[in-house]
PDB file of C-alpha atoms and ligand atoms in Angstrom:
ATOM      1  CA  UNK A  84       0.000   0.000   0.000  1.00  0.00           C
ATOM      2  CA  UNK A  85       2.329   2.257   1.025  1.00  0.00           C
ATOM      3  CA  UNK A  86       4.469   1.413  -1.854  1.00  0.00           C
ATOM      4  CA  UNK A  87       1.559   2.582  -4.161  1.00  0.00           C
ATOM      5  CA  UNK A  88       0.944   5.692  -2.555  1.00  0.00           C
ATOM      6  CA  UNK A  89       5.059   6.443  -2.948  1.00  0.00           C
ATOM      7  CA  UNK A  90       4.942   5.739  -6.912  1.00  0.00           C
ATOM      8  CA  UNK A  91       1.569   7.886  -7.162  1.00  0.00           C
ATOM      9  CA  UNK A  92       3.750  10.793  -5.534  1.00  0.00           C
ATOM     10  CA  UNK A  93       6.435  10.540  -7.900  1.00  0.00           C
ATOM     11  CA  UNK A  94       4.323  10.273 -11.095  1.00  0.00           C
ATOM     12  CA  UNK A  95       5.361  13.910 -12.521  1.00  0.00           C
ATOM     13  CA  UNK A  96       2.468  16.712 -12.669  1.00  0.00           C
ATOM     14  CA  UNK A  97       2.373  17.705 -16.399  1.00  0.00           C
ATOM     15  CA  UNK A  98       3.247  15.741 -19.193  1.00  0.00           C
ATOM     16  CA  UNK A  99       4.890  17.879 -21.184  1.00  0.00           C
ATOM     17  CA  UNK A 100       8.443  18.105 -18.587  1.00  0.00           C
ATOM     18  CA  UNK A 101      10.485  18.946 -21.119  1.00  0.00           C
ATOM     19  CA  UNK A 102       9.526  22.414 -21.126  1.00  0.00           C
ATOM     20  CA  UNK A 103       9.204  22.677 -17.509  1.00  0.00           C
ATOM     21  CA  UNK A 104      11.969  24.181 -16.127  1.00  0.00           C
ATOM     22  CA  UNK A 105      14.167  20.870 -13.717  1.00  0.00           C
ATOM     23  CA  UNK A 106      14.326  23.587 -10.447  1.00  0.00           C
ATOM     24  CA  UNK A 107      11.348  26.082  -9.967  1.00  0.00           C
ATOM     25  CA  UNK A 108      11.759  27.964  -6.002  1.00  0.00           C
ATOM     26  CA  UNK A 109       9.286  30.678  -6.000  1.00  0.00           C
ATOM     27  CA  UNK A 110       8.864  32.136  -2.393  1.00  0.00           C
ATOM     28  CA  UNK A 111      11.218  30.509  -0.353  1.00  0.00           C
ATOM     29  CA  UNK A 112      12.206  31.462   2.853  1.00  0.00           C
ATOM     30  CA  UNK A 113      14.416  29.159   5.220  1.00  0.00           C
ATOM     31  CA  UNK A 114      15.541  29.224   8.792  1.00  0.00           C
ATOM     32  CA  UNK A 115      17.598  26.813  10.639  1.00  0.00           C
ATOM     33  CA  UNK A 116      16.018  25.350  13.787  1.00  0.00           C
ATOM     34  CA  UNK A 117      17.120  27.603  16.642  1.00  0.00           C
ATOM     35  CA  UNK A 118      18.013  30.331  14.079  1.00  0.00           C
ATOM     36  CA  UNK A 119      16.630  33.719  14.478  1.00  0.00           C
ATOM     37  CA  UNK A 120      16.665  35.408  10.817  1.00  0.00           C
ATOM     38  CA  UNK A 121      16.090  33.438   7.622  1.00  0.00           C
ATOM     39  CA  UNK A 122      18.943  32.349   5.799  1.00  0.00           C
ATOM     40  CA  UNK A 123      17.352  32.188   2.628  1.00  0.00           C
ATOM     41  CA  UNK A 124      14.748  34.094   0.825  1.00  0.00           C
ATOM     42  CA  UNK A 125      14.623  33.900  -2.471  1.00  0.00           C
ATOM     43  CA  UNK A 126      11.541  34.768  -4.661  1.00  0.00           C
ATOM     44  CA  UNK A 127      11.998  32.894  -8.144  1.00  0.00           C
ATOM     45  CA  UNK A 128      15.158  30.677  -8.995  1.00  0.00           C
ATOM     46  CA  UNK A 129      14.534  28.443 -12.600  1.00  0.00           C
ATOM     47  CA  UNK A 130      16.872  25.976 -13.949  1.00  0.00           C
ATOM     48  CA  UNK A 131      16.259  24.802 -17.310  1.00  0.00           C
ATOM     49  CA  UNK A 132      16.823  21.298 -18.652  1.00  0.00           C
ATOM     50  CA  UNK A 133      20.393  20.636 -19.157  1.00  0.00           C
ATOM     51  CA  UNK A 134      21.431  23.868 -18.562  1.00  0.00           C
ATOM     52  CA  UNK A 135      24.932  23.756 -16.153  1.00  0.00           C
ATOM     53  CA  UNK A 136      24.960  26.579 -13.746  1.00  0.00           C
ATOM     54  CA  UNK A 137      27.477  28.401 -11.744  1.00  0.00           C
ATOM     55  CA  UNK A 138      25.839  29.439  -8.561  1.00  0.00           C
ATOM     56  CA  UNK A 139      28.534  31.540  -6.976  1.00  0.00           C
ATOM     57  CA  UNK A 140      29.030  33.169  -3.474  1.00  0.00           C
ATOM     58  CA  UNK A 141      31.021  33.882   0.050  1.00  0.00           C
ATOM     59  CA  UNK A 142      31.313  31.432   2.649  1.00  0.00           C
ATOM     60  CA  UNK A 143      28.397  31.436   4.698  1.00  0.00           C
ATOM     61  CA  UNK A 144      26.057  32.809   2.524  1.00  0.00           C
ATOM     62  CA  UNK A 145      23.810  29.359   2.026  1.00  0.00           C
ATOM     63  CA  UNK A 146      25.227  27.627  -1.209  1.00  0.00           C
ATOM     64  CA  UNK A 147      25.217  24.750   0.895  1.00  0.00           C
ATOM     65  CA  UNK A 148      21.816  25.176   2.704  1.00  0.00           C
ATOM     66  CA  UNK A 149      20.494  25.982  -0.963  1.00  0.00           C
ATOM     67  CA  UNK A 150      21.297  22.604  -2.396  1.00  0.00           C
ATOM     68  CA  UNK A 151      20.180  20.924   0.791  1.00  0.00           C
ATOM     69  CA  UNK A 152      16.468  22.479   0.040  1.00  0.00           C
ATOM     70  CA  UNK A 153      16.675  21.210  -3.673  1.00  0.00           C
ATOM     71  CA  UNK A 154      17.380  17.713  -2.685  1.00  0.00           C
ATOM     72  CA  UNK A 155      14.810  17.380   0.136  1.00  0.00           C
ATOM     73  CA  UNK A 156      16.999  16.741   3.173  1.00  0.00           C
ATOM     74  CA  UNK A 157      16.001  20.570   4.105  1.00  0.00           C
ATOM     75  CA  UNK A 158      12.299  21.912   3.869  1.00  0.00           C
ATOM     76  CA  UNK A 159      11.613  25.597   3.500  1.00  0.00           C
ATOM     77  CA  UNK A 160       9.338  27.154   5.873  1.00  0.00           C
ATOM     78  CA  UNK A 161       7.431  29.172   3.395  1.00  0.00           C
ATOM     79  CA  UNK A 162       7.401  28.938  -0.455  1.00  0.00           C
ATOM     80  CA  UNK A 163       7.434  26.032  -3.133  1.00  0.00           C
ATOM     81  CA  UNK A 164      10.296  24.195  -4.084  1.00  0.00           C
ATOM     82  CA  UNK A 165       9.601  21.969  -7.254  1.00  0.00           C
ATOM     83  CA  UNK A 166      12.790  20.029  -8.445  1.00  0.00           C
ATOM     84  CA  UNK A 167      11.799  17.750 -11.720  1.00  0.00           C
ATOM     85  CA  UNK A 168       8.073  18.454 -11.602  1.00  0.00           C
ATOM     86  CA  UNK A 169       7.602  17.221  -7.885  1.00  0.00           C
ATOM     87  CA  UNK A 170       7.031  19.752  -5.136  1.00  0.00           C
ATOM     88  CA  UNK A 171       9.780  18.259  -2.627  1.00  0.00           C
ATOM     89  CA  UNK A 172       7.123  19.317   0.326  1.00  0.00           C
ATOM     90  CA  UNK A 173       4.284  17.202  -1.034  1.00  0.00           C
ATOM     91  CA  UNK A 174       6.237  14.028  -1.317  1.00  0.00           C
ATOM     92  CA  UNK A 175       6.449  12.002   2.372  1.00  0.00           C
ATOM     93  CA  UNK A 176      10.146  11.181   3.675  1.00  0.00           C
ATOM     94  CA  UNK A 177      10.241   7.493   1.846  1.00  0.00           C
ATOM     95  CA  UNK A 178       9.143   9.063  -1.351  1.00  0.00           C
ATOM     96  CA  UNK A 179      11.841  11.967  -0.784  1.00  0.00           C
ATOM     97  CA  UNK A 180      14.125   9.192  -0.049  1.00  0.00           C
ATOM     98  CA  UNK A 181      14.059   8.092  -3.086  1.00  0.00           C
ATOM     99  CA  UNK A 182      13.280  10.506  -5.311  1.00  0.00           C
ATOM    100  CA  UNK A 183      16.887  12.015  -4.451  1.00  0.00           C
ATOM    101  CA  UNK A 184      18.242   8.224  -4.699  1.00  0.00           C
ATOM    102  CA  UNK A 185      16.769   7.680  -8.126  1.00  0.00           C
ATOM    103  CA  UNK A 186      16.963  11.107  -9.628  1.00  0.00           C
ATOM    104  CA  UNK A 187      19.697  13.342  -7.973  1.00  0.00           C
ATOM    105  CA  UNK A 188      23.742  12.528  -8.130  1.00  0.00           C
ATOM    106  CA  UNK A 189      25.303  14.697  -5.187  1.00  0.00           C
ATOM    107  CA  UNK A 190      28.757  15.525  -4.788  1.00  0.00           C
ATOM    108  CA  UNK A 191      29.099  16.374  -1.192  1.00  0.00           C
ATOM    109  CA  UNK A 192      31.041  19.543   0.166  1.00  0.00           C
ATOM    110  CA  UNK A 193      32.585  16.643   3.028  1.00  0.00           C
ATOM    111  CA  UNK A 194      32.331  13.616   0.114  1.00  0.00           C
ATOM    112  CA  UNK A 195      30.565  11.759   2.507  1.00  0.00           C
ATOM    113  CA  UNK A 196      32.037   8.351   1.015  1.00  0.00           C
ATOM    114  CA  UNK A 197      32.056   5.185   3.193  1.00  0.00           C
ATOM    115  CA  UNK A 198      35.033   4.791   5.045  1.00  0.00           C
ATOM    116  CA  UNK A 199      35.255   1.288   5.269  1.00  0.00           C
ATOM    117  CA  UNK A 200      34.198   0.412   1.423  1.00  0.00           C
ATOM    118  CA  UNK A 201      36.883   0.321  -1.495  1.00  0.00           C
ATOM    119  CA  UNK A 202      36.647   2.912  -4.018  1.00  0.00           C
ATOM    120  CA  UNK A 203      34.562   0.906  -6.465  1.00  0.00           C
ATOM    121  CA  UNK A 204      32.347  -0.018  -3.644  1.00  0.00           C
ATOM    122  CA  UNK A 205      31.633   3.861  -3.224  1.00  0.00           C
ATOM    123  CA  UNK A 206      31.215   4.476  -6.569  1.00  0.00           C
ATOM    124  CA  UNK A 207      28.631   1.422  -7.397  1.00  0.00           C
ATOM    125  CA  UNK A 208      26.794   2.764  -4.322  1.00  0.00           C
ATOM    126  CA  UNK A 209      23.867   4.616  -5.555  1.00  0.00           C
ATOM    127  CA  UNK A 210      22.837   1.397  -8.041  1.00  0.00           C
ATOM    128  CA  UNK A 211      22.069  -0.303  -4.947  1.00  0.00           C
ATOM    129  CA  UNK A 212      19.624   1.973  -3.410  1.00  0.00           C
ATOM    130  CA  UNK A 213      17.922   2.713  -6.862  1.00  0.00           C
ATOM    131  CA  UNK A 214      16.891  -0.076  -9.520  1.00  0.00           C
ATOM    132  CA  UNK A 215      16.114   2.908 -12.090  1.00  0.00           C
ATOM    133  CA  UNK A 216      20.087   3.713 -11.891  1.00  0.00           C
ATOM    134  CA  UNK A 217      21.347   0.109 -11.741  1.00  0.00           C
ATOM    135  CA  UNK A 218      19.302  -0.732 -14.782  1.00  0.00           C
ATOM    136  CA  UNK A 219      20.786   2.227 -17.019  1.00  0.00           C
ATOM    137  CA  UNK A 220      24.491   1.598 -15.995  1.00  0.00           C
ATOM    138  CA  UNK A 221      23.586  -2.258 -17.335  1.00  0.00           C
ATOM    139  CA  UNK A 222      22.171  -1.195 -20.609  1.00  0.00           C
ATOM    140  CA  UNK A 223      25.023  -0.045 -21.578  1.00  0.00           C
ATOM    141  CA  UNK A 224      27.841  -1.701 -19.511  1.00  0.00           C
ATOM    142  CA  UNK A 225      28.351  -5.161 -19.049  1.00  0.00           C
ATOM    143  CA  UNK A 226      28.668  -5.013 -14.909  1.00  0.00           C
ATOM    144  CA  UNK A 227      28.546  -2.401 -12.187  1.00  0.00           C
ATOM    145  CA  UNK A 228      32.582  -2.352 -12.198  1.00  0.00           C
ATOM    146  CA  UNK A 229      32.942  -2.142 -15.484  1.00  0.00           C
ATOM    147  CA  UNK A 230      30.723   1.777 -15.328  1.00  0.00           C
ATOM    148  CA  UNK A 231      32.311   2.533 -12.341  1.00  0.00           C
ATOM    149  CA  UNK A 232      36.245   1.834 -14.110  1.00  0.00           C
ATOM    150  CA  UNK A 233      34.858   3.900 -16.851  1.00  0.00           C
ATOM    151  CA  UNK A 234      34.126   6.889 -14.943  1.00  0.00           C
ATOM    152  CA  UNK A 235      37.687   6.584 -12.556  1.00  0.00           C
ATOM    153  CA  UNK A 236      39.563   6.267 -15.620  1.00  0.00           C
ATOM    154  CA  UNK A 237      38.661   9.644 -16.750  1.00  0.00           C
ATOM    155  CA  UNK A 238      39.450  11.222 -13.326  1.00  0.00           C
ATOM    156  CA  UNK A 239      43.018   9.136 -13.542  1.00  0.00           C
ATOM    157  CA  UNK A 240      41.768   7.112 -11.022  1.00  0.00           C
ATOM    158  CA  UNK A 241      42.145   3.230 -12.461  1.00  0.00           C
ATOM    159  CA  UNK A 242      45.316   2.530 -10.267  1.00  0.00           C
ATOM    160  CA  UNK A 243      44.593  -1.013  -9.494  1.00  0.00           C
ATOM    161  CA  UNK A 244      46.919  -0.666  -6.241  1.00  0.00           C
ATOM    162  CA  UNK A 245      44.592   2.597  -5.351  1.00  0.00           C
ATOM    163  CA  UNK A 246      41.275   1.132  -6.139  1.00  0.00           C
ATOM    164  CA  UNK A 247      42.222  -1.725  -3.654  1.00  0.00           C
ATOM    165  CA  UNK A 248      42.678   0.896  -0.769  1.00  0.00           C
ATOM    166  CA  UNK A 249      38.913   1.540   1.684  1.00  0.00           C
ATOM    167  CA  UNK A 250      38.615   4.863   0.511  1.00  0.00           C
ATOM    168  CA  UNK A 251      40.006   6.639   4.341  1.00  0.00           C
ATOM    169  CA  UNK A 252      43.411   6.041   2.813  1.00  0.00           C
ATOM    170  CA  UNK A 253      43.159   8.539  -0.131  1.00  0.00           C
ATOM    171  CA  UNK A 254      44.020  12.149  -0.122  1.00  0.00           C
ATOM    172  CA  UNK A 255      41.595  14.411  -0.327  1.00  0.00           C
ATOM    173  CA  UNK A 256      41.669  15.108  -3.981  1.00  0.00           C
ATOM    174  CA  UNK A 257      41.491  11.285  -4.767  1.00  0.00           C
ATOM    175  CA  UNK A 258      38.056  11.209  -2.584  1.00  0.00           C
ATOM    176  CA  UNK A 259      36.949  13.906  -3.903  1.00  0.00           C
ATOM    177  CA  UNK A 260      36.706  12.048  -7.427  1.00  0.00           C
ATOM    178  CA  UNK A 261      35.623   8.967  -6.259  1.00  0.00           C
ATOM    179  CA  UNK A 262      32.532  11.392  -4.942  1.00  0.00           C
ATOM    180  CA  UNK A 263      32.407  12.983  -8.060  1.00  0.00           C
ATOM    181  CA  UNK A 264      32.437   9.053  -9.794  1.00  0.00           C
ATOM    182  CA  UNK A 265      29.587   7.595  -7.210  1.00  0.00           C
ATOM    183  CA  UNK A 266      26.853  11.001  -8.243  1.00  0.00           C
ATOM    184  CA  UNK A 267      27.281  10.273 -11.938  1.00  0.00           C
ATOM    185  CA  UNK A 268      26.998   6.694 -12.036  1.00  0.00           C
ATOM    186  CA  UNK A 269      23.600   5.778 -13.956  1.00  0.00           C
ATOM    187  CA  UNK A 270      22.916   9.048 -15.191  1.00  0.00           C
ATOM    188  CA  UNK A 271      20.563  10.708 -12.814  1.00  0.00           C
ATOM    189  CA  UNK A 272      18.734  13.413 -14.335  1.00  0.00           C
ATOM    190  CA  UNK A 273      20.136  16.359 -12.075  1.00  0.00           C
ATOM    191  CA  UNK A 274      23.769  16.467 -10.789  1.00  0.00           C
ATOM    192  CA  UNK A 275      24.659  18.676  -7.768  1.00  0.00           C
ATOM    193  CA  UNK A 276      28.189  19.809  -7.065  1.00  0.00           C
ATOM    194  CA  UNK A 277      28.758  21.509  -3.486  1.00  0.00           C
ATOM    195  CA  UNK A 278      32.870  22.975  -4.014  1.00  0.00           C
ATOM    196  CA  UNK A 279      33.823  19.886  -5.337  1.00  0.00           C
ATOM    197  CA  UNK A 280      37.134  21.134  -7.184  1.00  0.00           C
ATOM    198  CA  UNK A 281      38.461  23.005  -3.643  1.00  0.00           C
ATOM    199  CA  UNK A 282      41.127  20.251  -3.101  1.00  0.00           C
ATOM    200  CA  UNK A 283      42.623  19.301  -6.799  1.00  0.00           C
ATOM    201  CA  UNK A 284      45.497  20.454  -8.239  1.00  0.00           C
ATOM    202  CA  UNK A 285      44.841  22.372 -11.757  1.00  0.00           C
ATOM    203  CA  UNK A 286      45.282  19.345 -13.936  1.00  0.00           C
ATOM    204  CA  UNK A 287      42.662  17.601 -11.781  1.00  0.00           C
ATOM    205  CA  UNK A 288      40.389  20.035 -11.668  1.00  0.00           C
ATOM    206  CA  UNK A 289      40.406  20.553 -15.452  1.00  0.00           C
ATOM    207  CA  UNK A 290      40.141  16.510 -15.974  1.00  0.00           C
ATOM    208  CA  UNK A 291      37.079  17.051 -13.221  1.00  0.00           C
ATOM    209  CA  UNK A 292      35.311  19.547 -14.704  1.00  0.00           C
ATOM    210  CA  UNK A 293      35.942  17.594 -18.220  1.00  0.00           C
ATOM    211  CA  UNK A 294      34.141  14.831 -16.706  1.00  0.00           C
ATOM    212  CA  UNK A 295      31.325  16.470 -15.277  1.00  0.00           C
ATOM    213  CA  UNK A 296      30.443  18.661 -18.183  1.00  0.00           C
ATOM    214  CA  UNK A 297      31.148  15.411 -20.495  1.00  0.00           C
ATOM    215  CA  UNK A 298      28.358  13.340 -18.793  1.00  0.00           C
ATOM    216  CA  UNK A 299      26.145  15.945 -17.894  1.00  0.00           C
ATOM    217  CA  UNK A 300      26.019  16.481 -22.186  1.00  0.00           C
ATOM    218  CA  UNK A 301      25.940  13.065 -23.059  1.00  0.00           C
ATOM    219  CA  UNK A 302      22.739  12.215 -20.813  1.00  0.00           C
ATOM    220  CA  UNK A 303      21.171  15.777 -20.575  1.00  0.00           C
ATOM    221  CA  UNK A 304      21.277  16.412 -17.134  1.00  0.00           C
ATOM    222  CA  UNK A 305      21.523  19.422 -15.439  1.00  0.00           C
ATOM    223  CA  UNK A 306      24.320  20.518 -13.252  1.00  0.00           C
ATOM    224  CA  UNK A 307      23.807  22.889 -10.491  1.00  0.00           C
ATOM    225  CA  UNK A 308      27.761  23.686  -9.378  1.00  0.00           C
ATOM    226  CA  UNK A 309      28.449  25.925  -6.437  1.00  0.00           C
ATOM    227  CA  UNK A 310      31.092  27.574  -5.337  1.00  0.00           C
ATOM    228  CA  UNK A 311      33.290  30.510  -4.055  1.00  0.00           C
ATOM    229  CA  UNK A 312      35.635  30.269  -6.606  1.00  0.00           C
ATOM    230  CA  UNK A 313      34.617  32.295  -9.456  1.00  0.00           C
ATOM    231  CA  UNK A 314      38.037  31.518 -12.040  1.00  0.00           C
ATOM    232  CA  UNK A 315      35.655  28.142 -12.524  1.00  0.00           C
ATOM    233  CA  UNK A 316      32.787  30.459 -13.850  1.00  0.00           C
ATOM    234  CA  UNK A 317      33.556  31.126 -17.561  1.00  0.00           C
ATOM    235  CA  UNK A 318      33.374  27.291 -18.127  1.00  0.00           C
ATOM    236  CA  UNK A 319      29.347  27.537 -17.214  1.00  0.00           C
ATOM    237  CA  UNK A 320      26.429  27.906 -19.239  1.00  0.00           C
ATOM    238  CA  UNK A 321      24.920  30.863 -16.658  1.00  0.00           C
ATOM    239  CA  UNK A 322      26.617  32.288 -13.379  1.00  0.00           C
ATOM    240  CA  UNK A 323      23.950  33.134 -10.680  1.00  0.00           C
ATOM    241  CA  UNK A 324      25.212  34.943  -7.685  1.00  0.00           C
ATOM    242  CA  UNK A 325      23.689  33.559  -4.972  1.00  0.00           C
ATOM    243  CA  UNK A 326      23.544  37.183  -3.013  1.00  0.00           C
ATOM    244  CA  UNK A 327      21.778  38.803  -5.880  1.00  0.00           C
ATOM    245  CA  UNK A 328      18.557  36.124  -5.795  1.00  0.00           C
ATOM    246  CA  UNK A 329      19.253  35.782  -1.964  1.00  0.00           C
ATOM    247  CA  UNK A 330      16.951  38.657  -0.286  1.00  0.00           C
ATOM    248  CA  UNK A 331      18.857  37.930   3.108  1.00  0.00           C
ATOM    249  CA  UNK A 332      21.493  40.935   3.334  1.00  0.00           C
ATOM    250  CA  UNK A 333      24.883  40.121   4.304  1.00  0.00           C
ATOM    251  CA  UNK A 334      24.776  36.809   3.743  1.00  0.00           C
ATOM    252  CA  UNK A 335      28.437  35.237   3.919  1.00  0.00           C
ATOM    253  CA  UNK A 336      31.788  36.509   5.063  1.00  0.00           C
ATOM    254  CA  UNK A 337      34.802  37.006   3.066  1.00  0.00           C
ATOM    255  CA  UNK A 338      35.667  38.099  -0.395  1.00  0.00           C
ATOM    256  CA  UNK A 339      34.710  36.089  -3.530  1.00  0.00           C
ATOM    257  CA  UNK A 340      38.217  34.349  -5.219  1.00  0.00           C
TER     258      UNK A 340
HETATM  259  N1  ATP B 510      23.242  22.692  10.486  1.00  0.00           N
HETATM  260  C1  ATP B 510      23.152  24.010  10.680  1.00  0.00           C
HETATM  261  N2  ATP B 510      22.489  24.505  11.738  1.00  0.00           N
HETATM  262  C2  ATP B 510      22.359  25.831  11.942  1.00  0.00           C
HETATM  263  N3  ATP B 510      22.882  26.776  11.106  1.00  0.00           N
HETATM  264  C3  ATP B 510      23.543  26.339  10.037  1.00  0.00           C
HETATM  265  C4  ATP B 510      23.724  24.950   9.760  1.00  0.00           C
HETATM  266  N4  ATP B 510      24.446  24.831   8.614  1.00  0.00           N
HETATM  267  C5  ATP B 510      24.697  26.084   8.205  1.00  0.00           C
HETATM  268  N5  ATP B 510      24.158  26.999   9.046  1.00  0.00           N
HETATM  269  C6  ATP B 510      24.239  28.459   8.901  1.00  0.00           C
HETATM  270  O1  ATP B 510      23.612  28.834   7.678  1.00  0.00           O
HETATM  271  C7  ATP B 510      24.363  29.838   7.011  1.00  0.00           C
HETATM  272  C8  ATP B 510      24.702  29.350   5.614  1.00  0.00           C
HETATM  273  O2  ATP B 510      25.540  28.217   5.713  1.00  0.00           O
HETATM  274  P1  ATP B 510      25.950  27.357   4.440  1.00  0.00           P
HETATM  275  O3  ATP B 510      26.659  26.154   4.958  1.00  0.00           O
HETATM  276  O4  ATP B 510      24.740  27.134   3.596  1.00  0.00           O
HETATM  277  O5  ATP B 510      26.938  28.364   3.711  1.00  0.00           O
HETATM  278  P2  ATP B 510      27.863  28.136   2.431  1.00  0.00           P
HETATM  279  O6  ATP B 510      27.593  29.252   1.493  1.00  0.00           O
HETATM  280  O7  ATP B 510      27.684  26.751   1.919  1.00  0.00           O
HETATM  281  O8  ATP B 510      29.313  28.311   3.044  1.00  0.00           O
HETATM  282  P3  ATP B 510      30.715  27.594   2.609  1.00  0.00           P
HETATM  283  O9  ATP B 510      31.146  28.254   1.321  1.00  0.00           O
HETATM  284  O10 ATP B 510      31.630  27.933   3.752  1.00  0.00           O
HETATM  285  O11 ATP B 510      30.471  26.137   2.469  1.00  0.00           O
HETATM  286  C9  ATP B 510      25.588  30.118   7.880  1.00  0.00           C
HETATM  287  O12 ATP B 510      25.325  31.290   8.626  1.00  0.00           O
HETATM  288  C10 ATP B 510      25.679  28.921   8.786  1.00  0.00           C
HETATM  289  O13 ATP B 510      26.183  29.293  10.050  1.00  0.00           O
HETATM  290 MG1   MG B 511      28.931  25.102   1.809  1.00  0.00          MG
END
C-alpha cells in the first residue's frame, strides 16, 4: 500500500516536462532550527533542462543550505520548491528518499564516502539503493565495475593498487573524485556539485570539470555547481550569484576568489 501511494507521488504533474523548467523555487524562505533570521529568501530561482549553472558566493552565505532544500533533506518554511516536476514538500520522507536516490547525483562539500568500502564499492553505491540507476548503468555496460572503471579512468583514477585501498586512505583530492564518480553513475537526471574542485590540483580540476560537463552532455542532465571560486565560472552555461537572488542581506563573510 504504502508502496503505491510512494509511486503515485512521484508520477510527474504535467506531461509535457520537457519544457518545464528541472528547479522552480518561487517564495522561499528558510531558517535553521534555533536560528533567528532566515537564511534564505529567495523569490523565483529556474533551472532549465540541461542547462549547467554556476551558482557563486562567500562562505556562509547558504550555497550549501540551498542545495540541501533542492534535494529534500532541508524543507523551507514558506514557499514552493519543485525540483523535476515534484514539489519536494508534497512528497512524504520514503518518497523523498528516493526521489533524491533515483533522480539526484550529489557531490558532497565533506564527500561523505564510506570509510570502510573500497573505491569501487563507493562508486557502485547509488545502483544499490535505486533499480532505475542500476538498470541504465547495465544497458550499456556489461557489470557495475565495469561503469564505475569507466568513470575513474577519466578522473586518472584506475590505479589497481589505489582502487584496492577503503577509501580513508586517499588524499583528499582522490576522494573527492571517487565522490564525483559515485553522483554520476547511472545518469541521474540532475547532478549537484557543493565545491567539489576546492582540493585538486589544476590538472585535476580541469580533468574534473571535463568529466562532469562530459556526462552531464551526453545524458542531458543538469548541473547545479556551487562555489566561491569564481576563475571556474567562464566554463558555465549561466553564473547566478547567490547574493543577488538571496533577499537575506549580508549573507556570507569574506571576499569572492
Ligand atoms: N546545520 C546548521 N544549523 C544551523 N545553522 C547552520 C547549519 N548549517 C549552516 N548553518 C548556517 O547557515 C548559514 C549558511 O551556511 P551554508 O553552509 O549554507 O553556507 P555556504 O555558502 O555553503 O558556506 P561555505 O562556502 O563555507 O560552504 C551560515 O550562517 C551557517 O552558520
Ligand atoms: Mg557550503
Amino acid at each position: 500500500m504504502l508502496k503505491q501511494n510512494s509511486v503515485k507521488e512521484l508520477e510527474p504533474s504535467c506531461p509535457d516536462e520537457n519544457l518545464r523548467p528541472v528547479i522552480d523555487i518561487t517564495g522561499l524562505s528558510f531558517t535553521w532550527p534555533k536560528g533567528l533570521d532566515p537564511v534564505l529568501e529567495i523569490e523565483q530561482f529556474r533551472v532549465d533542462r540541461g542547462e549547467l549553472l554556476f551558482v557563486i558566493g562567500p562562505s556562509g552565505c547558504g550555497k550549501s543550505t540551498l542545495l540541501g532544500l533542492l534535494t529534500g533533506i532541508l524543507l523551507p518554511q514558506q514557499g514552493v520548491v519543485e525540483v523535476l516536476q515534484h514539489k519536494i514538500s508534497c512528497l512524504s520522507e520514503v518518497a523523498r528518499d528516493r526521489f533524491r536516490a533515483d533522480s539526484i547525483g550529489y557531490i558532497f562539500q565533506m564527500f561523505n564516502l564510506i570509510p570502510y568500502l573500497s573505491v569501487i564499492e563507493n562508486v557502485i553505491l547509488p545502483c544499490q539503493f535505486s533499480a532505475l540507476r542500476r538498470e541504465r548503468v547495465l544497458q550499456q555496460a556489461s557489470s557495475l565495475k565495469e561503469e564505475a572503471l569507466r568513470l575513474l579512468g577519466h578522473l586518472n583514477l584506475n590505479d589497481s593498487r589505489l582502487l584496492a585501498k577503503p577509501v580513508s586512505e586517499l588524499s583528499v583530492g582522490q576522494q573527492q573524485r571517487v565522490a564525483a564518480a559515485r553522483a554520476l553513475i547511472g545518469g541521474p537526471e540532475l547532478i549537484i556539485a557543493d565545491e567539489p574542485t576546492s582540493s585538486l590540483d589544476t590538472d585535476h580540476r580541469e580533468a574534473f570539470l571535463r568529466l562532469l560537463f562530459e556526462e552531464c552532455r551526453s545524458s542531458g542532465a543538469t548541473l547545479v555547481f556551487v562555489s566561491h571560486d569564481r576563475s571556474l565560472a567562464p566554463f558555465f552555461d549561466r553564473v547566478v550569484d547567490l547574493n543577488v537572488i538571496n533577499k537575506v542581506s549580508g549573507g556570507g563573510v569574506g571576499d569572492l576568489a
